[in-house]
Amino acid sequence: MMASLAELGRFALDRLARLGRANLFLLQLLRALSFLFRRPGLLVKQLHAVGVLSLPIILVSGLFVGMVLGLQGYANLVDFGATSSLGTVVALSLIRELGPVLTALLYAGRAGSALTAEIGLMRATEQLASMQMMAVDPFPRVLAPRFLAGCIAVPLLTGIFTAVGILGGYLVAVVQLGVDGGSFWAQMQAKVQLLADVGNGVLIKSTVFGLVANWIALFEGYQAQPTSEGVSLATTRTVVDTSLAVLGLDFLLTALMFGEW
Amino acid sequence: MKQKNLELAVGLFVALGLAAFFMLAIKVSDLSSLGNDEGYRVTAHFENIGGLKARAPVTLGGVRVGRVVGIGLDPQSYEAVVTMSIDPKYDRLPTDSSASILTSGLLGEQYVGLEPGGMDSYLKEGGTLKLTQSALVLEKLIGRVFTNMASGESAPPKTP
Amino acid sequence: MLAISARSDFAPPHDDPLVTMRRLSFSRGEHRIFRELDLTIPRGKVTAIMGPSGTGKTTLLRLIGGQIRPDAGRIEVDGICVHELGRKELYQLRKRMGVLFQSGALFTDLSVFDNVAFPLREHTRLPESLIRTLVLMKLEAVGLRGAHALMPSQLSGGMARRVALARAIALDPTMILYDEPFAGQDPISMGVLVKLIRTLNDALDLTSIIVSHDVKETAAIADYLYLISDGQVVEHGTPQDLSHSASPWVDQFMHALPDGPMSFHYPAPPYETDLLTGTPS
Ligand SMILES: Nc1ncnc2c1ncn2[C@@H]1O[C@H](COP(=O)(O)OP(=O)(O)OP(=O)(O)O)[C@@H](O)[C@H]1O
Ligand SMILES: [Mg+2]
């Protein structure tokens, strides 16, 4: 009994210390960002790695999610003769929730895990240590460009996911099921608000998610035990922790932003 | 050469992302919801506005001419005060035009429909629509049908 | 000089040392790696630190580079106390050190050329044409100019080590730390490397520290040797001194004898107790 209590206490302290380290890590990351003004080329390379290379999965997933929303929405609305609201349903669910959340989850799986593995392996193979011995600080040189690139890429990917999803919904609803195209867009425009929906949902949520996803990914990589087992463990933890953090934060943000409805 | 391709791909990616946001702003949401629209404000008092919400469309002859920007309550008369913003394109609405709260379809959303009057003076910023017709509240409507039916049953014997 | 070195009669072999360590202690958890170690590296010479695997030779290099801090004692490089420096000063000092890691530690996302160019691009504002000249020069020195377009994954272990050496000398440091430079080299490139380390040291007026257990090669180029075992300097002197040493430690190590006072094993409880208890402790 006493032992398990002590175990629990140790676990809690351990977690707390980890959180503290993570925050210090974030601070160091943010401080290193200014370096990128001098070396924008580093950013381009990382934007390619986390942004451009994530595009295929984002495009395909966005299209399919939008098409499913169109089908499901139609099946439910057709009973009330309200299929003209289909555009609203598709757009609002994508803009407020599915776009930011699914993009962040896909990003964690596609790019976050890769970031963790890359940084972890760089540590395991002493690349970071040798960089330090060459008097080059890995924070501005290696970590900051990845962080900033990720933080830029996630909102852009979210915008693309959402837009493609709405097009997918349009394809199913208008092209396939024969909903009136005019009312599809008109109803959508009447109900979707630029600041309250697109601003809060796509822009703010995705920015927060992007920050968290990249923070976790880089921290896990940097903290990983420098062995193949440690790196694989860290990669798993990146995906799990990011998913939990994104879903939890999504609830919080939704309650804050859309609470009045 | 390789660096060039990389830059090109990243440039395309950023452009695509911005285009997506552009589409969300222009095509999906209503840009004019950005508050500072140039329309002129007109108010109307209603006994009952039913389920009318801010941002609901204001139409004339089925054409959208503006939108509802505010809903309040007149503390003296206990009437609902609906503030509308009318597109300055439509600056020749007679002052005796009437406003009614209508429903698109049986379960659709509610909107304000205008009927033009015949006066030569036109509505301006701060103007008021005097003639209004409240929303059709389903419960009241059903209640009225029942009373009509009841009085209708007893009526025929009276008239020859 | 040749008596088993007790601290009392420890004398620096030269008047102007580049690196001095005084009463240095360092442990990893329970495992004490150094116990009050004293060591002096003379300027402008090739000094070798030898000892059995796991005695902490790599750890010693890390202490000199300021990557880890000692538990007690003092390490001075060129009169500067390494473990008391702030990050800025430490980085300033490291620009004058070249380090060849045991694993090579090449950047896997950069080509051989870019790996060697990395320190130049980070620390200088040289035009690209000059960087190209310098890089090709360094690669030529290690015999890998033809491999400049390859990626590290396309190199053999020995080639990777040589590229890492080219990178370590890219900034013309005043001091180079070599961690096992000869491991994994074929006899020819081993001979080239041995000559290269010596030539670099003399031509550029460097100070070289070699960590190695290749006794023959190391003894051939080193001006001065340290033998460490069990957390302390067991013996030091010139290669000639050591090869004629009467000490059983030195004899065992220099002539690669399997049995002797130096332990081949990681510290452990007696074998029989481990076998009898049945659970490894
Ligand atoms: N990160 C670490 N955590 C705990 N112990 C470590 C760590 N790194 C090294 N050690 C221990 O420190 C001791 C010295 O390690 P070091 O790498 O310095 O040995 P070495 O002399 O370079 O050996 P080799 O000749 O095989 O390269 C070893 O016994 C090892 O178990
Ligand atoms: Mg070693």
XYZ file of C-alpha atoms and ligand atoms in Angstrom:
734
model
C 0.000 0.000 0.000
C 2.668 2.428 1.126
C 4.872 1.313 -1.720
C 2.221 1.872 -4.354
C 1.521 5.296 -2.895
C 5.185 6.142 -3.140
C 5.142 4.805 -6.683
C 2.250 7.104 -7.508
C 4.012 10.052 -5.965
C 7.147 9.316 -7.916
C 5.134 9.021 -11.103
C 3.446 12.358 -10.454
C 6.747 14.074 -9.697
C 8.224 12.527 -12.793
C 5.403 13.868 -14.943
C 5.704 17.288 -13.368
C 9.431 17.415 -14.015
C 8.786 16.376 -17.597
C 6.265 19.158 -18.021
C 8.781 21.607 -16.635
C 11.427 20.385 -19.058
C 8.958 20.628 -21.917
C 8.231 24.237 -21.048
C 11.889 25.141 -20.822
C 12.353 23.423 -24.155
C 9.593 25.531 -25.704
C 11.179 28.664 -24.309
C 14.509 27.756 -25.859
C 12.759 27.027 -29.154
C 11.011 30.377 -29.198
C 14.201 32.192 -28.321
C 15.996 30.477 -31.188
C 13.395 31.550 -33.761
C 14.993 34.908 -34.482
C 17.925 33.085 -36.068
C 15.668 32.213 -39.001
C 15.611 35.800 -40.195
C 19.247 35.297 -41.093
C 18.814 31.851 -42.617
C 15.407 31.634 -44.310
C 16.744 28.873 -46.519
C 16.605 26.458 -43.605
C 12.894 27.112 -43.304
C 12.202 26.310 -46.951
C 13.720 22.855 -46.630
C 11.631 22.034 -43.583
C 8.455 23.464 -45.094
C 8.996 21.017 -47.894
C 9.456 18.128 -45.470
C 6.447 18.773 -43.253
C 4.190 20.723 -45.604
C 4.580 19.686 -49.203
C 5.100 16.033 -48.365
C 1.971 16.015 -46.175
C -0.149 17.376 -49.009
C -1.189 14.064 -50.612
C -2.650 12.590 -47.432
C -4.354 15.891 -46.577
C -5.883 16.270 -50.039
C -7.151 12.715 -50.223
C -8.459 12.618 -46.646
C -10.117 16.016 -46.999
C -11.880 14.989 -50.175
C -13.190 11.767 -48.686
C -14.286 13.304 -45.403
C -16.182 15.986 -47.317
C -17.816 13.392 -49.548
C -18.903 11.309 -46.565
C -20.307 14.409 -44.875
C -22.255 15.157 -48.061
C -23.715 11.652 -48.191
C -24.571 11.444 -44.502
C -25.966 14.952 -44.399
C -28.108 14.274 -47.436
C -29.498 11.038 -45.986
C -30.544 12.888 -42.838
C -31.790 16.121 -44.369
C -33.751 14.627 -47.243
C -36.487 13.469 -44.834
C -37.179 17.070 -43.847
C -36.921 18.421 -47.350
C -34.037 20.507 -46.110
C -31.330 19.303 -48.483
C -30.686 22.906 -49.424
C -28.978 23.278 -46.013
C -26.513 20.561 -46.968
C -23.866 23.119 -47.839
C -24.194 24.661 -44.398
C -23.921 21.330 -42.642
C -20.856 20.258 -44.597
C -19.102 23.603 -44.309
C -19.763 24.201 -40.635
C -18.721 20.743 -39.480
C -15.544 20.975 -41.518
C -14.672 24.522 -40.576
C -15.417 24.317 -36.880
C -14.262 20.818 -36.006
C -13.263 18.249 -38.557
C -10.841 20.358 -40.566
C -8.601 21.505 -37.706
C -8.834 18.290 -35.672
C -8.380 15.752 -38.454
C -5.578 17.753 -40.026
C -3.745 17.894 -36.709
C -4.178 14.147 -36.166
C -3.032 13.333 -39.693
C -0.121 15.717 -39.275
C 0.949 14.013 -36.060
C 0.986 10.677 -37.835
C 2.608 11.839 -41.045
C 5.007 14.616 -40.030
C 5.156 14.697 -36.230
C 6.341 11.134 -35.897
C 8.931 11.726 -38.599
C 10.203 14.799 -36.776
C 10.557 12.848 -33.543
C 12.377 10.011 -35.228
C 14.671 12.377 -37.089
C 15.687 14.353 -34.013
C 15.947 11.228 -31.884
C 18.203 9.547 -34.414
C 20.308 12.662 -34.781
C 20.900 12.438 -31.065
C 21.464 8.713 -31.069
C 24.068 8.991 -33.818
C 25.776 11.900 -32.030
C 24.981 14.335 -34.838
C 23.658 16.887 -32.391
C 26.640 16.383 -30.110
C 29.072 16.795 -32.963
C 27.236 19.921 -34.028
C 27.634 21.292 -30.526
C 31.306 20.418 -30.619
C 31.559 22.437 -33.820
C 30.198 25.337 -31.796
C 26.860 25.254 -33.597
C 23.816 25.391 -31.357
C 21.271 22.828 -32.555
C 18.363 24.891 -31.261
C 18.510 27.619 -33.890
C 20.152 25.438 -36.519
C 18.089 22.248 -36.307
C 15.074 22.598 -34.035
C 13.813 26.122 -34.658
C 13.404 25.758 -38.447
C 11.456 22.546 -37.977
C 9.286 24.137 -35.346
C 8.453 27.250 -37.318
C 7.913 25.323 -40.540
C 5.491 23.016 -38.728
C 3.658 25.937 -37.165
C 3.227 27.512 -40.604
C 2.344 24.271 -42.345
C -0.477 23.107 -40.058
C -2.800 26.105 -40.591
C -2.147 25.991 -44.332
C -2.844 22.259 -44.425
C -6.005 22.827 -42.386
C -7.201 25.439 -44.861
C -6.525 23.066 -47.722
C -8.206 20.142 -45.961
C -11.300 22.213 -45.242
C -11.564 23.690 -48.727
C -11.080 20.328 -50.392
C -13.604 18.788 -48.001
C -16.217 21.357 -48.972
C -15.516 20.643 -52.639
C -15.946 16.931 -51.872
C -19.293 17.662 -50.250
C -20.236 19.710 -53.305
C -19.322 16.856 -55.629
C -21.536 14.398 -53.799
C -24.412 16.741 -53.073
C -24.674 18.726 -56.275
C -23.042 16.631 -58.944
C -24.167 13.226 -57.770
C -27.308 13.667 -55.687
C -28.748 16.604 -57.566
C -29.037 19.153 -54.777
C -29.381 22.620 -56.226
C -25.936 24.112 -56.576
C -27.101 27.673 -56.076
C -28.758 26.997 -52.753
C -25.828 24.795 -51.671
C -23.506 27.785 -51.803
C -26.073 30.422 -50.885
C -27.175 28.702 -47.681
C -23.573 28.089 -46.786
C -22.692 31.724 -47.272
C -25.668 32.846 -45.247
C -24.714 30.734 -42.259
C -20.934 30.606 -42.224
C -19.348 33.643 -40.593
C -15.902 34.693 -41.568
C -14.568 35.641 -38.157
C -16.648 33.498 -35.847
C -16.360 30.311 -37.882
C -13.443 30.491 -40.302
C -11.363 32.673 -38.006
C -11.969 30.781 -34.794
C -12.264 27.332 -36.261
C -9.766 27.063 -39.041
C -7.301 29.764 -38.143
C -7.060 29.872 -34.350
C -7.661 26.194 -33.667
C -5.209 25.049 -36.291
C -2.568 27.487 -35.096
C -2.877 26.171 -31.557
C -2.877 22.562 -32.753
C 0.135 23.168 -34.963
C 2.080 24.682 -32.106
C 1.267 21.808 -29.786
C 1.863 19.072 -32.360
C 5.290 20.373 -33.297
C 6.257 21.141 -29.745
C 5.456 17.592 -28.662
C 7.149 16.037 -31.685
C 10.410 17.931 -31.240
C 10.458 17.557 -27.475
C 9.931 13.806 -27.661
C 12.701 13.499 -30.213
C 15.068 15.611 -28.157
C 14.243 13.708 -24.977
C 14.376 10.249 -26.511
C 16.821 7.718 -25.135
C 19.548 7.606 -27.780
C 18.836 4.015 -28.750
C 16.634 2.494 -31.416
C 14.183 1.390 -28.742
C 14.115 4.842 -27.190
C 13.454 6.463 -30.553
C 10.646 4.093 -31.440
C 9.074 4.667 -28.028
C 9.317 8.414 -28.473
C 7.726 8.204 -31.921
C 4.766 6.316 -30.535
C 4.450 8.789 -27.707
C 4.414 11.692 -30.135
C 1.400 10.323 -31.965
C -0.465 9.361 -28.790
C 0.277 12.538 -26.860
C -0.460 14.799 -29.803
C -3.771 13.085 -30.453
C -4.829 13.402 -26.826
C -3.642 16.990 -26.579
C -5.422 17.980 -29.787
C -8.708 16.378 -28.779
C -8.575 17.833 -25.281
C -7.657 21.287 -26.524
C -10.363 21.066 -29.142
C -12.973 20.593 -26.447
C -11.572 23.507 -24.501
C -11.387 25.818 -27.501
C -14.831 24.836 -28.715
C -16.301 25.576 -25.306
C -14.586 28.960 -25.330
C -15.442 29.918 -28.899
C -18.784 28.406 -29.654
C -19.983 28.024 -26.087
C -22.994 30.276 -26.504
C -24.647 27.962 -28.982
C 18.751 23.003 -59.430
C 17.509 20.785 -56.630
C 17.166 23.773 -54.320
C 15.134 25.541 -57.038
C 12.663 22.664 -57.240
C 12.354 22.639 -53.490
C 11.597 26.327 -53.400
C 9.103 25.948 -56.210
C 7.266 23.146 -54.398
C 7.153 25.104 -51.163
C 5.970 28.201 -52.997
C 3.175 26.197 -54.593
C 2.230 24.738 -51.234
C 1.964 28.144 -49.590
C 0.003 29.508 -52.540
C -2.380 26.561 -52.353
C -2.899 27.117 -48.636
C -3.597 30.804 -49.116
C -5.949 30.019 -51.988
C -7.831 27.665 -49.675
C -8.262 30.436 -47.123
C -9.318 32.786 -49.894
C -11.977 30.335 -50.948
C -13.156 29.925 -47.362
C -13.456 33.691 -47.104
C -15.094 34.445 -50.451
C -16.998 31.404 -51.513
C -17.880 29.689 -48.246
C -18.470 32.485 -45.797
C -20.047 35.852 -46.300
C -17.357 38.474 -46.502
C -19.904 41.193 -45.745
C -20.371 39.707 -42.289
C -17.214 41.592 -41.403
C -19.205 44.259 -39.547
C -18.110 47.362 -41.395
C -20.546 47.078 -44.282
C -21.613 50.267 -45.987
C -25.341 49.601 -45.893
C -27.727 52.104 -44.336
C -29.597 51.161 -41.177
C -33.339 50.882 -40.955
C -35.352 49.732 -37.958
C -38.743 48.087 -37.685
C -40.889 47.200 -34.673
C -42.562 43.837 -34.547
C -44.983 42.370 -32.056
C -43.281 39.041 -32.381
C -40.273 38.062 -34.421
C -40.560 34.304 -33.915
C -37.208 32.652 -34.588
C -35.563 35.496 -36.489
C -31.801 35.662 -35.885
C -29.155 38.247 -36.520
C -27.638 37.875 -39.989
C -30.894 36.673 -41.454
C -31.447 37.967 -44.991
C -33.683 40.917 -45.848
C -35.350 40.460 -49.224
C -37.583 42.370 -51.550
C -39.456 40.384 -54.125
C -37.225 37.449 -53.310
C -34.047 39.419 -53.992
C -31.650 39.854 -51.150
C -31.249 43.566 -50.378
C -29.709 43.477 -46.915
C -29.513 41.609 -43.669
C -30.569 41.793 -40.049
C -27.790 43.275 -37.933
C -29.431 43.644 -34.557
C -32.385 42.445 -32.527
C -33.536 44.214 -29.384
C -36.572 44.903 -27.245
C -38.265 48.284 -26.858
C -38.645 48.602 -23.070
C -41.751 50.799 -23.337
C -43.866 49.049 -25.878
C -42.443 45.561 -25.302
C -42.049 45.244 -29.015
C -39.115 43.626 -30.744
C -36.861 46.085 -32.555
C -35.116 44.678 -35.601
C -32.264 46.670 -37.093
C -31.480 45.946 -40.713
C -28.644 46.994 -42.912
C -29.781 47.671 -46.461
C -27.397 47.614 -49.387
C -26.857 51.228 -50.574
C -27.554 50.016 -54.128
C -31.208 49.901 -53.110
C -31.598 53.496 -51.955
C -35.041 54.074 -53.455
C -37.245 52.189 -51.033
C -40.398 54.192 -50.300
C -40.842 55.216 -46.665
C -44.205 53.491 -46.450
C -42.786 50.091 -47.370
C -43.854 47.276 -45.093
C -41.840 44.518 -43.499
C -42.957 41.031 -42.590
C -41.208 38.096 -41.046
C -41.457 35.090 -43.322
C -40.257 31.534 -43.287
C -38.526 29.866 -46.202
C -40.253 26.546 -46.547
C -42.126 24.864 -43.735
C -39.150 24.383 -41.426
C -36.651 26.694 -43.051
C -35.045 29.747 -41.546
C -36.873 33.008 -41.035
C -36.133 36.187 -42.908
C -37.501 39.690 -43.352
C -39.498 40.347 -46.499
C -40.110 43.923 -47.635
C -43.107 45.125 -49.656
C -42.538 48.449 -51.427
C -44.999 51.241 -50.755
C -46.046 54.086 -53.013
C -44.607 57.250 -51.465
C -42.136 59.506 -53.247
C -39.806 59.879 -50.248
C -37.255 57.178 -49.698
C -35.862 55.418 -46.644
C -32.559 56.755 -45.320
C -30.072 55.921 -42.614
C -31.937 55.699 -39.316
C -35.319 55.403 -40.981
C -38.162 53.312 -39.613
C -40.550 50.904 -41.254
C -43.968 51.609 -39.799
C -45.986 48.858 -41.348
C -44.948 45.485 -40.053
C -46.360 42.038 -39.863
C -45.179 39.683 -37.181
C -43.907 36.193 -37.598
C -46.356 33.406 -38.011
C -46.133 31.501 -34.791
C -47.297 27.976 -35.426
C -48.961 27.468 -32.036
C -51.001 30.673 -32.378
C -51.930 29.757 -35.927
C -53.211 26.361 -34.853
C -55.061 27.977 -31.961
C -56.759 30.389 -34.370
C -57.750 27.590 -36.717
C -59.386 25.783 -33.825
C -61.359 28.840 -32.678
C -62.411 29.508 -36.262
C -63.593 25.948 -36.563
C -65.446 26.218 -33.286
C -67.171 29.468 -34.271
C -67.727 28.091 -37.770
C -69.638 25.126 -36.385
C -71.968 27.297 -34.384
C -72.283 29.968 -37.064
C -74.137 28.328 -39.960
C -77.403 27.796 -38.095
C -77.529 31.566 -37.385
C -77.361 32.651 -40.996
C -80.136 31.653 -43.202
C 59.327 9.345 -14.237
C 58.625 5.754 -14.912
C 57.486 4.712 -11.516
C 53.794 3.916 -11.358
C 52.522 7.382 -11.178
C 51.487 8.487 -7.754
C 50.075 11.959 -7.619
C 52.824 13.263 -5.408
C 55.543 12.852 -7.978
C 53.361 13.870 -10.899
C 55.242 16.323 -13.061
C 53.954 17.884 -16.252
C 55.996 16.568 -19.127
C 56.278 20.024 -20.659
C 56.344 23.537 -19.383
C 53.526 24.897 -21.502
C 50.601 22.500 -21.393
C 47.482 23.048 -23.524
C 45.213 20.882 -21.411
C 45.621 20.144 -17.746
C 43.387 18.036 -15.546
C 43.759 18.161 -11.823
C 42.189 15.709 -9.371
C 39.384 15.068 -11.785
C 36.501 12.891 -10.584
C 33.527 11.815 -12.590
C 30.898 9.135 -12.112
C 27.905 7.836 -14.021
C 25.439 6.882 -11.332
C 27.135 4.364 -9.079
C 29.893 3.719 -11.544
C 32.951 5.873 -10.793
C 34.729 6.440 -14.063
C 37.523 8.769 -12.903
C 39.007 9.042 -9.462
C 41.175 12.091 -8.938
C 42.755 11.830 -12.344
C 45.745 14.020 -13.192
C 46.729 14.484 -16.786
C 48.631 17.035 -18.860
C 48.559 17.456 -22.613
C 51.577 19.290 -24.032
C 51.124 21.918 -26.694
C 52.066 21.145 -30.276
C 52.515 17.422 -29.730
C 50.593 14.256 -30.458
C 49.459 12.813 -27.171
C 47.756 9.468 -27.005
C 45.452 8.261 -24.287
C 45.150 4.527 -24.215
C 43.357 2.092 -22.053
C 41.034 -0.860 -22.211
C 37.538 -0.520 -23.596
C 35.099 1.110 -21.218
C 37.668 2.866 -19.048
C 36.286 6.231 -20.033
C 38.461 7.469 -22.859
C 35.511 8.866 -24.776
C 34.258 10.322 -21.533
C 37.592 12.035 -21.078
C 37.310 13.698 -24.490
C 33.803 14.827 -23.654
C 35.067 16.398 -20.475
C 37.731 18.273 -22.409
C 35.123 19.481 -24.908
C 32.875 20.672 -22.112
C 30.001 18.394 -23.090
C 29.838 17.025 -19.564
C 31.008 18.518 -16.301
C 33.238 16.826 -13.775
C 31.971 16.056 -10.279
C 35.140 17.452 -8.792
C 38.487 18.715 -9.983
C 39.534 21.085 -12.701
C 40.019 20.922 -16.454
C 41.837 23.763 -18.136
C 42.241 24.215 -21.849
C 44.713 26.914 -22.770
C 44.408 28.351 -19.301
C 40.617 28.494 -19.430
C 38.598 26.391 -17.036
C 36.227 24.540 -19.366
C 33.482 23.580 -16.945
C 33.114 27.086 -15.565
C 32.447 28.687 -18.942
C 29.088 30.036 -20.047
C 27.623 28.753 -23.266
C 28.949 31.618 -25.393
C 32.536 31.308 -24.183
C 32.377 27.537 -24.437
C 31.305 27.797 -28.071
C 34.078 30.276 -28.675
C 36.552 27.790 -27.276
C 35.088 24.917 -29.277
C 35.682 26.738 -32.537
C 39.359 26.087 -31.854
C 38.775 22.380 -31.259
C 38.199 19.769 -33.882
C 36.600 16.558 -32.704
C 36.522 13.273 -34.525
C 33.718 11.253 -32.974
C 34.059 7.543 -32.494
C 31.022 6.986 -34.708
C 31.940 9.712 -37.192
C 28.617 11.443 -36.525
C 28.227 12.767 -40.064
C 25.012 14.652 -40.820
C 23.007 12.068 -42.674
C 20.890 14.604 -44.526
C 23.895 16.332 -46.060
C 26.256 15.071 -48.745
C 29.925 14.457 -48.018
C 30.752 17.827 -49.518
C 28.149 19.663 -47.447
C 29.248 17.852 -44.320
C 32.766 19.152 -44.690
C 31.496 22.569 -45.707
C 29.157 22.726 -42.705
C 31.509 24.339 -40.150
C 32.817 26.731 -42.802
C 29.340 27.859 -43.758
C 28.255 28.205 -40.156
C 31.233 30.143 -38.905
C 32.623 32.058 -41.845
C 31.267 34.286 -44.569
C 33.531 32.926 -47.258
C 32.286 32.993 -50.837
C 31.034 29.661 -52.149
C 33.927 29.301 -54.582
C 36.461 29.536 -51.771
C 34.476 27.098 -49.640
C 34.556 24.694 -52.556
C 38.318 24.975 -52.804
C 38.783 24.470 -49.087
C 36.424 21.503 -48.900
C 38.040 19.755 -51.833
C 41.421 20.400 -50.261
C 40.385 18.765 -46.989
C 38.776 15.865 -48.804
C 41.893 15.417 -50.893
C 43.894 15.238 -47.686
C 41.870 12.263 -46.483
C 41.812 10.743 -49.965
C 38.091 11.096 -50.570
C 37.831 13.994 -52.991
C 36.181 11.646 -55.478
C 33.443 10.831 -52.995
C 32.315 14.406 -52.432
C 28.901 13.901 -54.000
C 28.019 10.764 -52.035
C 25.621 10.723 -49.117
C 26.881 9.396 -45.754
C 24.687 6.313 -46.086
C 26.695 5.376 -49.193
C 30.007 5.369 -47.333
C 31.722 2.517 -45.567
C 32.471 2.924 -41.877
C 36.110 3.707 -42.529
C 35.291 6.220 -45.248
C 32.795 7.925 -42.970
C 35.491 8.263 -40.334
C 37.796 9.930 -42.842
C 35.095 12.338 -43.983
C 34.523 13.177 -40.332
C 38.231 13.873 -40.025
C 38.086 16.204 -43.007
C 35.190 17.982 -41.334
C 37.047 18.196 -38.021
C 39.975 19.983 -39.644
C 37.824 22.219 -41.838
C 38.139 25.233 -39.565
C 41.886 24.733 -39.015
C 41.552 24.227 -35.274
C 44.447 24.556 -32.865
C 43.612 21.257 -31.262
C 42.089 18.040 -32.526
C 40.581 15.279 -30.449
C 40.528 11.935 -32.208
C 38.280 9.251 -30.776
C 39.441 5.915 -32.169
C 40.632 7.202 -35.538
C 42.019 3.841 -36.606
C 39.092 1.594 -35.823
C 37.677 0.031 -38.958
C 40.442 1.150 -41.317
C 42.153 -1.167 -43.741
C 45.963 -1.342 -43.461
C 46.512 1.128 -46.289
C 44.168 3.838 -45.111
C 45.372 3.173 -41.576
C 48.899 3.961 -42.706
C 47.654 7.043 -44.553
C 45.754 8.194 -41.493
C 48.689 7.685 -39.181
C 50.830 9.751 -41.500
C 48.053 12.304 -41.924
C 47.610 12.867 -38.214
C 51.312 13.347 -37.816
C 51.618 15.640 -40.837
C 48.635 17.723 -39.868
C 50.002 18.100 -36.388
C 53.389 19.289 -37.554
C 52.369 21.347 -40.576
C 49.543 23.223 -38.899
C 51.228 23.377 -35.514
C 48.317 21.572 -33.938
C 47.930 19.797 -30.688
C 46.498 16.346 -31.182
C 44.927 14.049 -28.655
C 44.362 10.507 -29.803
C 42.214 8.060 -27.945
C 42.845 4.576 -29.151
C 43.624 1.006 -28.328
C 45.606 0.336 -31.446
C 48.890 0.207 -29.609
C 51.260 -0.200 -32.539
C 49.876 2.612 -34.711
C 49.396 4.952 -31.831
C 52.847 4.376 -30.427
C 54.253 5.039 -33.893
C 53.024 8.627 -34.050
C 52.487 9.718 -30.483
C 55.023 11.903 -28.761
C 53.635 11.073 -25.406
C 51.424 8.296 -24.081
C 49.041 8.016 -21.189
C 47.718 4.680 -20.058
C 44.558 4.882 -18.022
C 42.761 2.149 -16.234
C 40.348 1.962 -13.382
C 39.824 5.699 -13.221
C 43.435 6.736 -12.965
C 46.570 7.212 -14.961
C 48.484 3.996 -14.673
C 51.521 5.106 -16.590
C 52.766 7.843 -18.845
C 55.848 8.560 -20.865
C 57.220 8.503 -24.370
C 56.502 5.407 -26.455
C 60.093 4.229 -26.061
C 59.874 4.569 -22.288
C 56.671 2.604 -22.148
C 57.672 -0.211 -24.435
C 60.624 -0.915 -22.194
C 58.648 -0.489 -19.061
C 59.030 -3.017 -16.341
C 55.508 -2.413 -15.079
C 53.177 -5.403 -15.519
C 50.268 -3.070 -16.462
C 52.165 -1.468 -19.243
C 53.615 -4.724 -20.374
C 50.189 -6.308 -20.587
C 48.679 -3.470 -22.534
C 51.534 -2.605 -24.840
C 52.044 -6.204 -25.825
C 48.384 -7.129 -25.880
C 48.549 -9.895 -23.343
C 45.156 -11.310 -22.380
C 46.038 -11.814 -18.736
C 47.506 -9.372 -16.330
C 46.630 -6.773 -13.757
C 44.365 -4.841 -16.103
C 40.810 -6.068 -16.046
C 39.026 -6.872 -19.262
C 35.713 -7.004 -17.375
C 33.220 -4.347 -16.477
C 33.116 -4.116 -12.656
C 31.016 -7.010 -11.381
C 30.501 -9.089 -8.273
C 32.479 -12.327 -8.210
C 31.440 -14.671 -10.975
C 30.494 -17.511 -8.634
C 28.090 -15.348 -6.610
C 26.338 -14.260 -9.783
C 26.034 -17.815 -10.997
C 24.837 -19.091 -7.631
C 22.213 -16.426 -6.963
C 20.728 -17.076 -10.371
C 19.566 -13.500 -10.903
C 21.904 -10.967 -12.401
C 22.220 -8.131 -9.956
N 25.447 7.955 -21.119
C 25.981 7.078 -20.237
N 25.275 6.691 -19.161
C 25.792 5.836 -18.263
N 26.995 5.281 -18.373
C 27.757 5.619 -19.428
C 27.279 6.521 -20.422
N 28.239 6.672 -21.354
C 29.259 5.888 -20.957
N 28.985 5.249 -19.800
C 29.872 4.361 -19.062
O 31.079 5.034 -18.928
C 32.154 4.144 -19.095
C 33.161 4.757 -20.010
O 32.614 4.904 -21.272
P 33.470 5.432 -22.504
O 32.568 5.538 -23.680
O 34.165 6.673 -22.094
O 34.530 4.276 -22.696
P 35.750 4.189 -23.713
O 36.957 4.155 -22.904
O 35.645 5.241 -24.732
O 35.544 2.781 -24.354
P 35.814 2.314 -25.868
O 37.268 2.120 -25.996
O 35.085 1.022 -25.987
O 35.273 3.366 -26.769
C 31.598 2.836 -19.604
O 31.790 1.895 -18.614
C 30.131 3.079 -19.810
O 29.423 2.022 -19.220
Mg 35.108 5.341 -26.686
